[in-house]
XYZ file of N, CA and C in Angstrom:
207
model
N 17.706 -8.773 25.038
C 18.121 -9.606 23.930
C 19.545 -9.208 23.563
N 20.413 -10.174 23.488
C 21.801 -9.876 23.142
C 21.905 -9.534 21.659
N 22.995 -8.904 21.286
C 23.161 -8.485 19.902
C 23.241 -9.680 18.953
N 23.803 -10.788 19.437
C 23.888 -11.985 18.598
C 22.491 -12.557 18.335
N 21.668 -12.611 19.391
C 20.298 -13.098 19.226
C 19.496 -12.179 18.319
N 19.707 -10.876 18.480
C 19.002 -9.908 17.647
C 19.365 -10.091 16.180
N 20.648 -10.244 15.903
C 21.084 -10.436 14.520
C 20.535 -11.728 13.925
N 20.501 -12.788 14.730
C 19.939 -14.057 14.248
C 18.451 -13.914 13.947
N 17.732 -13.198 14.822
C 16.301 -12.988 14.610
C 16.049 -12.147 13.363
N 16.840 -11.110 13.185
C 16.695 -10.250 12.007
C 16.988 -11.051 10.742
N 18.026 -11.861 10.779
C 18.380 -12.686 9.614
C 17.250 -13.648 9.262
N 16.700 -14.290 10.274
C 15.599 -15.241 10.055
C 14.378 -14.529 9.482
N 14.052 -13.355 10.045
C 12.894 -12.600 9.578
C 13.093 -12.107 8.150
N 14.305 -11.682 7.825
C 14.599 -11.240 6.456
C 14.448 -12.373 5.462
N 14.894 -13.570 5.839
C 14.767 -14.731 4.950
C 13.301 -15.097 4.741
N 12.499 -14.943 5.795
C 11.083 -15.299 5.714
C 10.276 -14.289 4.898
N 10.614 -13.008 5.015
C 9.769 -11.968 4.439
C 10.377 -11.219 3.269
N 11.697 -11.161 3.176
C 12.342 -10.396 2.127
C 12.347 -8.895 2.397
N 12.051 -8.510 3.626
C 12.004 -7.093 4.022
C 13.412 -6.648 4.398
N 13.680 -5.359 4.307
C 14.988 -4.807 4.611
C 15.369 -4.927 6.076
N 16.666 -4.770 6.334
C 17.212 -4.937 7.681
C 16.579 -3.988 8.681
N 16.477 -2.730 8.312
C 15.961 -1.713 9.235
C 14.524 -2.019 9.653
N 13.674 -2.395 8.704
C 12.285 -2.718 9.020
C 12.185 -3.984 9.865
N 13.042 -4.960 9.588
C 13.046 -6.192 10.383
C 13.466 -5.909 11.819
N 14.482 -5.093 11.982
C 14.948 -4.750 13.328
C 13.861 -4.005 14.096
N 13.186 -3.082 13.442
C 12.097 -2.338 14.067
C 10.977 -3.283 14.498
N 10.615 -4.224 13.634
C 9.546 -5.173 13.950
C 9.925 -6.053 15.137
N 11.156 -6.504 15.185
C 11.603 -7.352 16.293
C 11.636 -6.561 17.587
N 12.079 -5.309 17.514
C 12.076 -4.455 18.704
C 10.654 -4.224 19.207
N 9.721 -3.994 18.292
C 8.329 -3.721 18.665
C 7.639 -4.932 19.277
N 8.026 -6.120 18.846
C 7.343 -7.333 19.315
C 8.109 -8.077 20.398
N 9.174 -7.499 20.892
C 9.913 -8.128 21.977
C 10.718 -9.348 21.574
N 11.091 -9.433 20.309
C 11.940 -10.523 19.851
C 11.203 -11.715 19.284
N 9.881 -11.684 19.239
C 9.088 -12.792 18.709
C 9.016 -12.680 17.188
N 9.585 -13.657 16.491
C 9.671 -13.607 15.036
C 8.287 -13.735 14.396
N 7.445 -14.602 14.922
C 6.111 -14.793 14.351
C 5.263 -13.532 14.484
N 5.335 -12.875 15.627
C 4.614 -11.616 15.815
C 5.200 -10.529 14.933
N 6.499 -10.612 14.687
C 7.156 -9.639 13.813
C 6.644 -9.757 12.386
N 6.382 -10.972 11.941
C 5.831 -11.181 10.599
C 4.464 -10.500 10.504
N 3.626 -10.683 11.522
C 2.306 -10.041 11.551
C 2.448 -8.523 11.559
N 3.385 -8.024 12.374
C 3.635 -6.586 12.456
C 3.995 -6.028 11.079
N 4.875 -6.729 10.368
C 5.289 -6.273 9.041
C 4.141 -6.329 8.041
N 3.289 -7.334 8.155
C 2.121 -7.421 7.257
C 1.209 -6.224 7.463
N 0.916 -5.933 8.733
C 0.041 -4.797 9.027
C 0.667 -3.493 8.557
N 1.960 -3.344 8.767
C 2.669 -2.144 8.337
C 2.655 -2.045 6.816
N 2.836 -3.154 6.151
C 2.820 -3.178 4.692
C 1.466 -2.824 4.125
N 0.427 -3.302 4.756
C -0.926 -2.985 4.310
C -1.193 -1.496 4.488
N -0.727 -0.945 5.594
C -0.919 0.481 5.833
C -0.174 1.305 4.789
N 1.044 0.903 4.436
C 1.803 1.617 3.414
C 1.115 1.522 2.066
N 0.645 0.323 1.718
C 0.010 0.117 0.421
C -1.280 0.925 0.307
N -2.086 0.958 1.363
C -3.342 1.691 1.282
C -3.114 3.192 1.190
N -2.058 3.706 1.822
C -1.789 5.136 1.720
C -1.302 5.496 0.325
N -0.668 4.585 -0.378
C -0.171 4.859 -1.724
C -1.245 4.635 -2.789
N -2.318 3.918 -2.453
C -3.373 3.653 -3.432
C -4.137 4.921 -3.787
N -4.149 5.906 -2.921
C -4.900 7.128 -3.161
C -4.178 8.094 -4.088
N -2.975 7.798 -4.479
C -2.217 8.659 -5.376
C -2.745 8.544 -6.800
N -2.663 9.656 -7.519
C -3.030 9.624 -8.927
C -1.791 9.909 -9.758
N -1.756 9.330 -10.919
C -0.635 9.558 -11.827
C -0.989 10.758 -12.697
N -0.544 11.930 -12.289
C -0.877 13.156 -13.004
C 0.094 13.429 -14.145
N 1.293 12.914 -14.057
C 2.286 13.135 -15.095
C 2.950 11.801 -15.435
N 3.451 11.711 -16.640
C 4.170 10.501 -17.000
C 4.180 10.292 -18.498
N 4.837 9.272 -18.895
C 4.983 8.977 -20.312
C 4.953 7.460 -20.476
N 4.217 7.020 -21.456
C 4.142 5.587 -21.745
C 4.505 5.402 -23.206
N 5.429 4.508 -23.463
C 5.881 4.260 -24.830
C 5.694 2.787 -25.144
N 5.083 2.524 -26.284
C 4.894 1.153 -26.748
C 5.691 0.966 -28.027
N 6.340 -0.170 -28.132
C 7.119 -0.464 -29.328
C 6.628 -1.790 -29.865
N 6.165 -1.757 -31.083
C 5.667 -2.977 -31.706
C 6.739 -3.538 -32.627
N 7.096 -4.770 -32.397
C 8.139 -5.412 -33.185
C 7.475 -6.233 -34.290
N 7.860 -5.985 -35.518
C 7.279 -6.721 -36.657
C 8.159 -7.825 -37.105
């Protein structure tokens, strides 16, 4: 895949998904340049990231509420 084609594919994938350049490039490289397969790849990757973060607990933090009268 030429660099021009790669950039066009990354641009198209970014517009479709809103994902960053680096992740889009990785997805296109992994799927051999197929944009539709890249979307699936990013979905699966996103689900894996989300599930690994769901197990975290919020042990510290601060919550402030302000009531306006």
